[in-house]
Amino acid sequence: MAAGGGGSCDPLAPAGVPCAFSPHSQAYFALASTDGHLRVWETANNRLHQEYVPSAHLSGTCTCLAWAPARLQAKESPQRKKRKSEAVGMSNQTDLLALGTAVGSILLYSTVKGELHSKLISGGHDNRVNCIQWHQDSGCLYSCSDDKHIVEWNVQTCKVKCKWKGDNSSVSSLCISPDGKMLLSAGRTIKLWVLETKEVYRHFTGHATPVSSLMFTTIRPPNESQPFDGITGLYFLSGAVHDRLLNVWQVRSENKEKSAVMSFTVTDEPVYIDLTLSENKEEPVKLAVVCRDGQVHLFEHILNGYCKKPLTSNCTIQIATPGKGKKSTPKPIPILAAGFCSDKMSLLLVYGSWFQPTIERVALNSREPHMCLVRDISNCWAPKVETAITKVRTPVMNSEAKVLVPGIPGHHAAIKPAPPQTEQVESKRKSGGNEVSIEERLGAMDIDTHKKGKEDLQTNSFPVLLTQGLESNDFEMLNKVLQTRNVNLIKKTVLRMPLHTIIPLLQELTKRLQGHPNSAVLMVQWLKCVLTVHASYLSTLPDLVPQLGTLYQLMESRVKTFQKLSHLHGKLILLITQVTASEKTKGATSPGQKAKLVYEEESSEEESDDEIADKDSEDNWDEDEEESESEKDEDVEEEDEDAEGKDEENGEDRDTASEKELNGDSDLDPENESEEE
Amino acid sequence: MVEEENIRVVRCGGSELNFRRAVFSADSKYIFCVSGDFVKVYSTVTEECVHILHGHRNLVTGIQLNPNNHLQLYSCSLDGTIKLWDYIDGILIKTFIVGCKLHALFTLAQAEDSVFVIVNKEKPDIFQLVSVKLPKSSSQEVEAKELSFVLDYINQSPKCIAFGNEGVYVAAVREFYLSVYFFKKKTTSRFTLSSSRNKKHAKNNFTCVACHPTEDCIASGHMDGKIRLWNFYDDKKYTYTCLHWHHDMVMDLAFSVTGTSLLSGGRESVLVEWRDATEKNKEFLPRLGATIEHISVSPAGDLFCTSHSDNKIIIIHRNLEASAVIQGLVKDRSIFTGLMIDPRTKALVLNGKPGHLQFYSLQSDKQLYNLDIIQQEYINDYGLIQIELTKAAFGCFGNWLATVEQRQEKETELELQMKLWMYNKKTQGFILNTKINMPHEDCITALCFCNAEKSEQPTLVTASKDGYFKVWILTDDSDIYKKAVGWTCDFVGSYHKYQATNCCFSEDGSLLAVSFEEIVTIWDSVTWELKCTFCQRAGKIRHLCFGRLTCSKYLLGATENGILCCWNLLSCALEWNAKLNVRVMEPDPNSENIAAISQSSVGSDLFVFKPSEPRPLYIQKGISREKVQWGVFVPRDVPESFTSEAYQWLNRSQFYFLTKSQSLLTFSTKSPEEKLTPTSKQLLAEESLPTTPFYFILGKHRQQQDEKLNETLENELVQLPLTENIPAISELLHTPAHVLPSAAFLCSMFVNSLLLSKETKSAKEIPEDVDMEEEKESEDSDEENDFTEKVQDTSNTGLGEDIIHQLSKSEEKELRKFRKIDYSWIAAL
């Protein structure tokens, strides 16, 4: 499986560190790093499962490793009548890991117990072990070494079963045939041995440099009509040191054919190869080759006879760091190993440094010829011992996250202009005043501009400054005006504001209300003034609902806890202020633009009380808004309590009931109606 | 092809680990814990389960090492048996049948052939400590009926019994009494806390007790958090000192092996080490995560371990550093989130530690990690109302995770927060994207993402008791400073102020179904218009789901009145309904199948059906006696290929469900035999480790005694021509351990065989030889002493002993020879 390579002195030693995924579910990834440590990682959560340092890790570094075939543990016991569920499930436990060392010994390490299981020395190799292969089912282990020999070990007794000379030079790679009866070995040339007799069955040309990996790619011959003897017709793959070509060979019945059937070309020397076996003729072999340059090449090919041209990869995977800012350029992150998951549709990638590799499962998309994954592994460098024990992961919570609190737009659905049906209803309701009001507004605006000069003489209000601020959206100018605490000043300014600026002002106030609570307190004063003074104007606007929807929601959410109290309070305030306002406007010198209005109001003066009450019910929508700030007003609180007291005297039931009715009206404002239909 | 057997319910993980104190092996390599009907053997280094000892037919209630052979383990169970195990190989050696329910087990090195158990006497709540004599016999099953009474009226919990001062006395606590029974004098002394009636000390009843290993000192833990150290001068005279740090009940106490320090733990989840039994000298290991329920100490003294209420065992070094955590499925608290599958890791996701989501790998039955959602320090105290993680959902192939947390102190004071996490591929972790305070005015009842493949915009729907459901969509929040996306509310819907109870999207994401109590409403997911309503007046809707694939025109709803309805969305009419009290209804993501678990008074039944067919595909009655709370289909990585119609529903997915006691169960078709066979095939590699320098020193020491031994390797040591020739030895060594009679019984025979072969050998040499044999089996060298002792014991007493066991012919032959030998040399010793 893994290409070995510890000793860097040998130029013909394969590159890359010995590493391997555990068989079957690939739950673990074992990596023997050059510092002599064996580390086993959990692939599912990228956690260091265990670390083992062989006692002679400096003299005899690990050169190759191989997982033992999975052992199945008996975990289920039959169901019994009394307690229905008995069995404990845990399947395919992998345990033993064989490590070959540079001095020729082989260690068997138990990953379950976390300790050395046994050491195979006596009668074995006296030089660097190059490759280890476990036999699938007989409990044997095959190893090959620089001492030119191949050794068959009996794992049960830890003794040498057989030892024979495999080549004239060092033997660098081994592979066992799918049926378990043949063995491939390779130095530079490749030999196929019959395991029973230890005789050479076939020779293959091999590579110019030592073969670093050998692998069978098929388990059935392509031509199924012929009787299958277990080996004839099978394909296998070989990769060699310093060789950018992977060759595919076919075991043939006739002895003469010795050259490769086809080859795959990659960008650099292969360091780790994994493939999915094709089980039938139609299913392509999928091959993942990790190269020394840190790229993964994926091939997908149906093996079928000769192919002269070397095949290039279907897909290349690279990993790079995100280049932060303009200065740093993205750097490639080397991929150490890649293994196919059991569903054959995704790939486990191991990348980063061998000290702290990251393991990720990547879904394969065969259509893309090139995949470049951007990964930030900068925070992976610090070894996280703490998390290794507690297994707690803390997701990132930073200030960039969006925060939605009640009242902020986005927390509640935005109030869209009502659908046509409801608009008709609305327009019916408001049609009377609608057209007139436009004229009125135009007129008022005209007057307004004319009169501005006169008003400027008064220094106790800033309508002009505020208007200019709103028009130019000048933050400082607005601040200057809006951050005042003088209630009188606010009142006067609002009173003199031209009507067309009311809506922009309200929107500005809404924006500020959403901000810091301190500034919101100031804004409440403003809002209150605007709403009390310009309630009548606002109620004439046809598109009021969408325009002030957010403000409404904001206040609605903020006054939720004291709903009834604030409703009552708001109602009373409105009554009182309107009464006083109307009285004031009667007597006081009103701004020129109001002259018209005064006339109108006078006409209805006799029945003022009733009318105001009527207005109330109409203006309920505004009321609600008003309640919010009144509730925040500390100075009015006393009044509040008084009001409440009165309320109780009057008999709460009736009052609240009527209130509810009114509220019901107000709640059934256009936006709600539209939702329900 | 898989052999098709009956579908059986199998437990697949999440078994309880914290029921009793864990027990360490003598060399601290393994740790044992009871887990339901099994005993699990874990490696202390790798946290891996090495063996599962199964054989008991009811809850295992106690385990102890065999004091005479530290490679064996006793276990007792409610099924009335005591079993002896060889834990290295995981083999049952012997079963002692006691007959009555056993509630706890104690062993004592001084009481060689008997163990102590807690049994239940006639009345339901009166428990007795009795000693059981374990008869020697070669047969596998032995009746052990010889009970002798030790203490009466004791607490059921094994924490309230402790043996002290090398087995001189046993201390038991119950309520306000401490009773001490002295074995030699056979007297019981009883001490009452004098101040127990006092109001100030109202809560000082005993909770647990521990005895000093070598001195007359008893430590007792109390309800009020105090630890009292009782020192005895006499049977009646005592003094006690008080150690007070815990503010809540002391859950468990343990003395270190040497007795120099005392360990205590409780709800504070802090392990306190009291050095020299003084209040000043104490060390802490804080933040262990959950209430400490048990503390145990390894016999070698290098490790401690604490069992916690959240189903984990922490292994702690002598210097109070946690070294490993054996974590089962966390089951401290109730599961609100239900079972989910993380599309990315394929792990099972549910509530974990307080404020965490746990990711549990079903393949390896191991916890992957806990994701800290709430990110607040958890204060472990009684009566505190905590922030609970109530809902979670994965969306868009695992790219988004939505979590809802709530804290409700009083009826009106609800704190609610919804967090939307984005999976960042660059850093391979979740990042908070949007935090929504009070997304609804009342508890959120359901949460679902639109998982349609071609939906261009991630969409999330929350339904709440406040009568609204809200649709949240991902929008572009970029400004000139940064590119960003965030979630905003797109639509709020309601239906006549009814509480919204469930919501779900159709497979293609075009329709949203929201149930408002008894009424199901169907909304168009593009315009958010109410398309139609279904109302069956059959009680509140409990579950709601759309059919999939070919059955996508059906909508299923299960109501609280026990009716399962299926509506056809094309005709807008009820297709069929059935009377079924559905507890859990889960659609299979890979097929049309829907699994429903119904609850009846007898147990839970499983029904698997297709919405289009009136007849269920598969019915399994009585899958669990308990209430089933949650279920989920887990897609298989590699599809199975069952051909028979009844099992086809298991081809592409596996169904897991969680019962009320939080055991995770699933269905398996493999026969138990099939699961068992691979064990025989499993790789049996013998342990053969090369010699260490230390070994050479020992080896040389032996060479002086026996010149014939080869010098170098142990392999050669083993191949002693002397011993190999003797049939009795080869028989002894080559017979499997579980069929051998007890060591004490074999011993005399063994010694005898050696005597016959060498007339000149002195008695001293014999045990030495034996020792070498033992050495081959890689046993500790300190075994040597034990062994000589044993040999002498049995050879003295063995003669008079009546041999009632069934013997094989060869053994009888040996015994006959044995009688003829002159034992006068023993007298000469």
GROMACS .gro file of N, CA, C and O in nm, chain A residues 28 45 49 72-74 76 80 85-89 93 112-115 117-119 156 342 360 375-376 389 391 393-397 401-405 410-411 413 560, chain B residues 8 10-11 29-30 37-38 46 48-50 57 322 366-368 370 372 375 425-426 428 430 432-435 437-438 441 470 477 487-489 675-676 678 684-686 688:
model
  336
   28TYR      N    1  -0.906   0.478   1.075
   28TYR     CA    2  -0.779   0.530   1.127
   28TYR      C    3  -0.680   0.552   1.014
   28TYR      O    4  -0.689   0.491   0.908
   45ASN      N    5  -1.280   1.244   1.295
   45ASN     CA    6  -1.277   1.374   1.361
   45ASN      C    7  -1.137   1.435   1.366
   45ASN      O    8  -1.115   1.530   1.438
   49HIS      N    9  -0.525   0.973   1.770
   49HIS     CA   10  -0.578   0.863   1.849
   49HIS      C   11  -0.472   0.809   1.942
   49HIS      O   12  -0.496   0.791   2.060
   72LEU      N   13  -1.308  -0.945   1.298
   72LEU     CA   14  -1.445  -0.918   1.339
   72LEU      C   15  -1.462  -0.963   1.482
   72LEU      O   16  -1.423  -1.073   1.517
   73GLN      N   17  -1.518  -0.879   1.559
   73GLN     CA   18  -1.540  -0.918   1.697
   73GLN      C   19  -1.682  -0.968   1.712
   73GLN      O   20  -1.773  -0.917   1.651
   74ALA      N   21  -1.696  -1.067   1.794
   74ALA     CA   22  -1.831  -1.116   1.821
   74ALA      C   23  -1.897  -1.018   1.914
   74ALA      O   24  -1.855  -1.000   2.026
   76GLU      N   25  -2.259  -0.947   1.889
   76GLU     CA   26  -2.403  -0.956   1.904
   76GLU      C   27  -2.438  -1.089   1.967
   76GLU      O   28  -2.390  -1.193   1.927
   80ARG      N   29  -3.305  -1.221   2.335
   80ARG     CA   30  -3.374  -1.304   2.433
   80ARG      C   31  -3.510  -1.249   2.460
   80ARG      O   32  -3.541  -1.136   2.427
   85SER      N   33  -3.347  -0.618   2.366
   85SER     CA   34  -3.233  -0.575   2.288
   85SER      C   35  -3.107  -0.606   2.364
   85SER      O   36  -3.083  -0.553   2.471
   86GLU      N   37  -3.028  -0.689   2.306
   86GLU     CA   38  -2.916  -0.741   2.381
   86GLU      C   39  -2.782  -0.704   2.320
   86GLU      O   40  -2.683  -0.689   2.389
   87ALA      N   41  -2.782  -0.697   2.193
   87ALA     CA   42  -2.653  -0.700   2.129
   87ALA      C   43  -2.584  -0.565   2.131
   87ALA      O   44  -2.647  -0.460   2.136
   88VAL      N   45  -2.458  -0.571   2.130
   88VAL     CA   46  -2.379  -0.451   2.120
   88VAL      C   47  -2.311  -0.455   1.985
   88VAL      O   48  -2.254  -0.556   1.948
   89GLY      N   49  -2.319  -0.352   1.913
   89GLY     CA   50  -2.263  -0.356   1.779
   89GLY      C   51  -2.134  -0.280   1.769
   89GLY      O   52  -2.122  -0.169   1.816
   93GLN      N   53  -1.327  -0.448   1.380
   93GLN     CA   54  -1.226  -0.381   1.458
   93GLN      C   55  -1.089  -0.412   1.400
   93GLN      O   56  -1.054  -0.528   1.380
  112VAL      N   57  -0.535  -0.145   1.959
  112VAL     CA   58  -0.640  -0.151   2.061
  112VAL      C   59  -0.579  -0.137   2.199
  112VAL      O   60  -0.627  -0.062   2.283
  113LYS      N   61  -0.469  -0.208   2.219
  113LYS     CA   62  -0.408  -0.202   2.351
  113LYS      C   63  -0.311  -0.085   2.363
  113LYS      O   64  -0.274  -0.046   2.472
  114GLY      N   65  -0.268  -0.033   2.250
  114GLY     CA   66  -0.174   0.077   2.254
  114GLY      C   67  -0.036   0.035   2.297
  114GLY      O   68   0.034   0.112   2.362
  115GLU      N   69   0.002  -0.085   2.266
  115GLU     CA   70   0.135  -0.129   2.304
  115GLU      C   71   0.189  -0.225   2.199
  115GLU      O   72   0.115  -0.274   2.114
  117HIS      N   73   0.291  -0.544   2.035
  117HIS     CA   74   0.234  -0.678   2.050
  117HIS      C   75   0.344  -0.781   2.040
  117HIS      O   76   0.360  -0.865   2.128
  118SER      N   77   0.419  -0.777   1.937
  118SER     CA   78   0.533  -0.869   1.927
  118SER      C   79   0.634  -0.814   1.829
  118SER      O   80   0.608  -0.718   1.756
  119LYS      N   81   0.748  -0.875   1.830
  119LYS     CA   82   0.858  -0.827   1.747
  119LYS      C   83   0.908  -0.947   1.669
  119LYS      O   84   0.939  -1.051   1.726
  156GLN      N   85   0.115  -1.610   1.408
  156GLN     CA   86   0.070  -1.672   1.533
  156GLN      C   87   0.188  -1.710   1.624
  156GLN      O   88   0.183  -1.693   1.744
  342SER      N   89  -1.553   0.387   0.128
  342SER     CA   90  -1.614   0.261   0.089
  342SER      C   91  -1.725   0.281  -0.014
  342SER      O   92  -1.761   0.188  -0.085
  360GLU      N   93  -0.961   1.502   0.555
  360GLU     CA   94  -1.089   1.555   0.509
  360GLU      C   95  -1.149   1.461   0.408
  360GLU      O   96  -1.079   1.398   0.328
  375ARG      N   97  -0.774   2.585   0.172
  375ARG     CA   98  -0.785   2.544   0.311
  375ARG      C   99  -0.693   2.629   0.398
  375ARG      O  100  -0.579   2.655   0.360
  376ASP      N  101  -0.743   2.665   0.511
  376ASP     CA  102  -0.665   2.743   0.607
  376ASP      C  103  -0.620   2.648   0.716
  376ASP      O  104  -0.700   2.604   0.798
  389ILE      N  105  -0.835   1.530   2.457
  389ILE     CA  106  -0.891   1.453   2.568
  389ILE      C  107  -1.039   1.480   2.586
  389ILE      O  108  -1.119   1.389   2.597
  391LYS      N  109  -1.251   1.619   2.374
  391LYS     CA  110  -1.327   1.604   2.250
  391LYS      C  111  -1.431   1.715   2.234
  391LYS      O  112  -1.540   1.690   2.184
  393ARG      N  113  -1.529   2.061   2.061
  393ARG     CA  114  -1.491   2.156   1.958
  393ARG      C  115  -1.571   2.282   1.978
  393ARG      O  116  -1.691   2.276   2.004
  394THR      N  117  -1.505   2.391   1.966
  394THR     CA  118  -1.574   2.517   1.983
  394THR      C  119  -1.586   2.584   1.848
  394THR      O  120  -1.486   2.622   1.789
  395PRO      N  121  -1.707   2.597   1.799
  395PRO     CA  122  -1.723   2.668   1.674
  395PRO      C  123  -1.693   2.816   1.692
  395PRO      O  124  -1.704   2.868   1.803
  396VAL      N  125  -1.654   2.880   1.584
  396VAL     CA  126  -1.612   3.019   1.594
  396VAL      C  127  -1.733   3.110   1.612
  396VAL      O  128  -1.832   3.099   1.542
  397MET      N  129  -1.722   3.197   1.708
  397MET     CA  130  -1.825   3.299   1.726
  397MET      C  131  -1.751   3.432   1.727
  397MET      O  132  -1.683   3.463   1.823
  401ALA      N  133  -2.050   3.805   1.299
  401ALA     CA  134  -2.181   3.742   1.289
  401ALA      C  135  -2.289   3.849   1.296
  401ALA      O  136  -2.278   3.949   1.368
  402LYS      N  137  -2.392   3.825   1.222
  402LYS     CA  138  -2.505   3.917   1.221
  402LYS      C  139  -2.591   3.889   1.343
  402LYS      O  140  -2.613   3.773   1.377
  403VAL      N  141  -2.635   3.993   1.407
  403VAL     CA  142  -2.721   3.974   1.523
  403VAL      C  143  -2.857   4.034   1.494
  403VAL      O  144  -2.867   4.149   1.452
  404LEU      N  145  -2.958   3.955   1.512
  404LEU     CA  146  -3.094   4.004   1.491
  404LEU      C  147  -3.165   4.005   1.624
  404LEU      O  148  -3.174   3.902   1.690
  405VAL      N  149  -3.210   4.121   1.665
  405VAL     CA  150  -3.292   4.127   1.785
  405VAL      C  151  -3.429   4.177   1.740
  405VAL      O  152  -3.442   4.236   1.634
  410GLY      N  153  -3.533   4.246   0.943
  410GLY     CA  154  -3.481   4.112   0.919
  410GLY      C  155  -3.526   4.016   1.026
  410GLY      O  156  -3.532   3.896   1.003
  411HIS      N  157  -3.556   4.067   1.141
  411HIS     CA  158  -3.602   3.979   1.247
  411HIS      C  159  -3.745   3.935   1.220
  411HIS      O  160  -3.785   3.825   1.248
  413ALA      N  161  -4.064   3.965   0.920
  413ALA     CA  162  -4.079   3.984   0.777
  413ALA      C  163  -4.100   4.131   0.747
  413ALA      O  164  -4.172   4.201   0.818
  560LYS      N  165  -4.340   4.515   2.427
  560LYS     CA  166  -4.419   4.394   2.437
  560LYS      C  167  -4.454   4.359   2.581
  560LYS      O  168  -4.563   4.316   2.613
  685ARG      N  169  -3.373  -0.872   1.359
  685ARG     CA  170  -3.373  -0.866   1.504
  685ARG      C  171  -3.336  -0.725   1.547
  685ARG      O  172  -3.269  -0.652   1.476
  687VAL      N  173  -3.114  -0.504   1.760
  687VAL     CA  174  -2.986  -0.515   1.826
  687VAL      C  175  -2.947  -0.380   1.885
  687VAL      O  176  -2.983  -0.275   1.832
  688ARG      N  177  -2.877  -0.390   1.993
  688ARG     CA  178  -2.829  -0.268   2.058
  688ARG      C  179  -2.703  -0.228   1.986
  688ARG      O  180  -2.615  -0.310   1.965
  706LYS      N  181  -0.341  -0.175   3.290
  706LYS     CA  182  -0.352  -0.166   3.145
  706LYS      C  183  -0.498  -0.165   3.101
  706LYS      O  184  -0.531  -0.110   2.998
  707TYR      N  185  -0.580  -0.230   3.179
  707TYR     CA  186  -0.719  -0.242   3.140
  707TYR      C  187  -0.808  -0.183   3.248
  707TYR      O  188  -0.770  -0.176   3.364
  714ASP      N  189  -2.598  -0.577   3.046
  714ASP     CA  190  -2.577  -0.718   3.074
  714ASP      C  191  -2.434  -0.762   3.049
  714ASP      O  192  -2.404  -0.880   3.055
  715PHE      N  193  -2.350  -0.668   3.017
  715PHE     CA  194  -2.215  -0.704   2.979
  715PHE      C  195  -2.113  -0.642   3.073
  715PHE      O  196  -2.142  -0.549   3.146
  723THR      N  197  -0.551   0.346   2.513
  723THR     CA  198  -0.609   0.386   2.385
  723THR      C  199  -0.758   0.415   2.393
  723THR      O  200  -0.817   0.454   2.292
  725GLU      N  201  -0.984   0.218   2.382
  725GLU     CA  202  -1.058   0.125   2.296
  725GLU      C  203  -1.114   0.010   2.378
  725GLU      O  204  -1.055  -0.033   2.476
  726CYS      N  205  -1.227  -0.039   2.331
  726CYS     CA  206  -1.286  -0.155   2.395
  726CYS      C  207  -1.215  -0.280   2.346
  726CYS      O  208  -1.212  -0.309   2.227
  727VAL      N  209  -1.152  -0.353   2.436
  727VAL     CA  210  -1.075  -0.470   2.397
  727VAL      C  211  -1.165  -0.593   2.391
  727VAL      O  212  -1.158  -0.672   2.299
  734ARG      N  213  -2.749  -1.281   3.206
  734ARG     CA  214  -2.881  -1.266   3.144
  734ARG      C  215  -2.959  -1.151   3.205
  734ARG      O  216  -3.077  -1.133   3.177
  999ALA      N  217  -0.585   1.444   3.366
  999ALA     CA  218  -0.669   1.350   3.293
  999ALA      C  219  -0.590   1.298   3.174
  999ALA      O  220  -0.528   1.374   3.101
 1043LYS      N  221  -1.844   0.527   1.867
 1043LYS     CA  222  -1.759   0.614   1.946
 1043LYS      C  223  -1.803   0.757   1.926
 1043LYS      O  224  -1.853   0.793   1.819
 1044GLN      N  225  -1.784   0.835   2.028
 1044GLN     CA  226  -1.817   0.976   2.013
 1044GLN      C  227  -1.707   1.043   1.933
 1044GLN      O  228  -1.589   1.022   1.960
 1045LEU      N  229  -1.747   1.120   1.834
 1045LEU     CA  230  -1.646   1.191   1.757
 1045LEU      C  231  -1.604   1.317   1.830
 1045LEU      O  232  -1.489   1.337   1.863
 1047ASN      N  233  -1.782   1.681   2.068
 1047ASN     CA  234  -1.894   1.763   2.114
 1047ASN      C  235  -1.876   1.902   2.056
 1047ASN      O  236  -1.768   1.958   2.062
 1049ASP      N  237  -1.960   2.278   2.092
 1049ASP     CA  238  -2.007   2.367   2.198
 1049ASP      C  239  -2.092   2.477   2.136
 1049ASP      O  240  -2.040   2.570   2.074
 1052GLN      N  241  -2.171   2.781   2.450
 1052GLN     CA  242  -2.046   2.848   2.487
 1052GLN      C  243  -2.058   2.929   2.615
 1052GLN      O  244  -2.027   3.047   2.619
 1102LYS      N  245  -1.533   2.578   0.489
 1102LYS     CA  246  -1.449   2.472   0.434
 1102LYS      C  247  -1.302   2.501   0.456
 1102LYS      O  248  -1.221   2.411   0.468
 1103LYS      N  249  -1.270   2.628   0.459
 1103LYS     CA  250  -1.128   2.662   0.472
 1103LYS      C  251  -1.074   2.616   0.606
 1103LYS      O  252  -0.966   2.562   0.615
 1105GLN      N  253  -1.248   2.417   0.809
 1105GLN     CA  254  -1.310   2.289   0.843
 1105GLN      C  255  -1.383   2.295   0.978
 1105GLN      O  256  -1.364   2.211   1.064
 1107PHE      N  257  -1.741   2.503   1.201
 1107PHE     CA  258  -1.858   2.588   1.194
 1107PHE      C  259  -1.824   2.730   1.242
 1107PHE      O  260  -1.746   2.748   1.336
 1109LEU      N  261  -2.023   3.101   1.338
 1109LEU     CA  262  -2.153   3.163   1.360
 1109LEU      C  263  -2.179   3.267   1.253
 1109LEU      O  264  -2.097   3.355   1.229
 1110ASN      N  265  -2.292   3.256   1.189
 1110ASN     CA  266  -2.324   3.353   1.085
 1110ASN      C  267  -2.427   3.452   1.134
 1110ASN      O  268  -2.409   3.573   1.123
 1111THR      N  269  -2.536   3.404   1.190
 1111THR     CA  270  -2.642   3.493   1.235
 1111THR      C  271  -2.693   3.445   1.370
 1111THR      O  272  -2.711   3.326   1.391
 1112LYS      N  273  -2.712   3.540   1.456
 1112LYS     CA  274  -2.767   3.509   1.587
 1112LYS      C  275  -2.900   3.584   1.597
 1112LYS      O  276  -2.903   3.704   1.575
 1114ASN      N  277  -3.207   3.679   1.839
 1114ASN     CA  278  -3.267   3.677   1.972
 1114ASN      C  279  -3.417   3.674   1.959
 1114ASN      O  280  -3.474   3.746   1.877
 1115MET      N  281  -3.479   3.596   2.041
 1115MET     CA  282  -3.624   3.584   2.042
 1115MET      C  283  -3.682   3.573   1.902
 1115MET      O  284  -3.758   3.661   1.857
 1118GLU      N  285  -4.205   3.448   1.996
 1118GLU     CA  286  -4.241   3.488   2.132
 1118GLU      C  287  -4.260   3.369   2.224
 1118GLU      O  288  -4.269   3.385   2.344
 1147LYS      N  289  -4.216   3.125   1.081
 1147LYS     CA  290  -4.136   3.225   1.013
 1147LYS      C  291  -4.048   3.158   0.910
 1147LYS      O  292  -3.995   3.050   0.935
 1154ASP      N  293  -2.555   4.039   0.254
 1154ASP     CA  294  -2.539   4.150   0.348
 1154ASP      C  295  -2.415   4.231   0.318
 1154ASP      O  296  -2.364   4.301   0.404
 1164TRP      N  297  -2.886   3.586   0.750
 1164TRP     CA  298  -3.022   3.537   0.742
 1164TRP      C  299  -3.119   3.648   0.780
 1164TRP      O  300  -3.093   3.722   0.875
 1165THR      N  301  -3.228   3.659   0.706
 1165THR     CA  302  -3.333   3.752   0.744
 1165THR      C  303  -3.468   3.683   0.732
 1165THR      O  304  -3.482   3.586   0.659
 1166CYS      N  305  -3.559   3.740   0.803
 1166CYS     CA  306  -3.693   3.684   0.799
 1166CYS      C  307  -3.759   3.728   0.669
 1166CYS      O  308  -3.755   3.846   0.632
 1352LYS      N  309  -2.235  -1.360   1.301
 1352LYS     CA  310  -2.153  -1.258   1.364
 1352LYS      C  311  -2.043  -1.322   1.448
 1352LYS      O  312  -1.938  -1.264   1.468
 1353LEU      N  313  -2.072  -1.440   1.496
 1353LEU     CA  314  -1.977  -1.501   1.587
 1353LEU      C  315  -1.864  -1.572   1.513
 1353LEU      O  316  -1.752  -1.574   1.561
 1355PRO      N  317  -1.664  -1.516   1.265
 1355PRO     CA  318  -1.535  -1.456   1.236
 1355PRO      C  319  -1.438  -1.456   1.355
 1355PRO      O  320  -1.319  -1.446   1.333
 1361LEU      N  321  -0.498  -1.459   1.539
 1361LEU     CA  322  -0.447  -1.486   1.673
 1361LEU      C  323  -0.297  -1.476   1.668
 1361LEU      O  324  -0.229  -1.568   1.626
 1362ALA      N  325  -0.248  -1.366   1.703
 1362ALA     CA  326  -0.104  -1.351   1.703
 1362ALA      C  327  -0.057  -1.358   1.847
 1362ALA      O  328  -0.108  -1.287   1.932
 1363GLU      N  329   0.037  -1.444   1.867
 1363GLU     CA  330   0.086  -1.460   2.003
 1363GLU      C  331   0.173  -1.341   2.038
 1363GLU      O  332   0.244  -1.289   1.953
 1365SER      N  333   0.492  -1.203   2.152
 1365SER     CA  334   0.629  -1.248   2.178
 1365SER      C  335   0.718  -1.126   2.172
 1365SER      O  336   0.743  -1.072   2.066
   0.00000   0.00000   0.00000
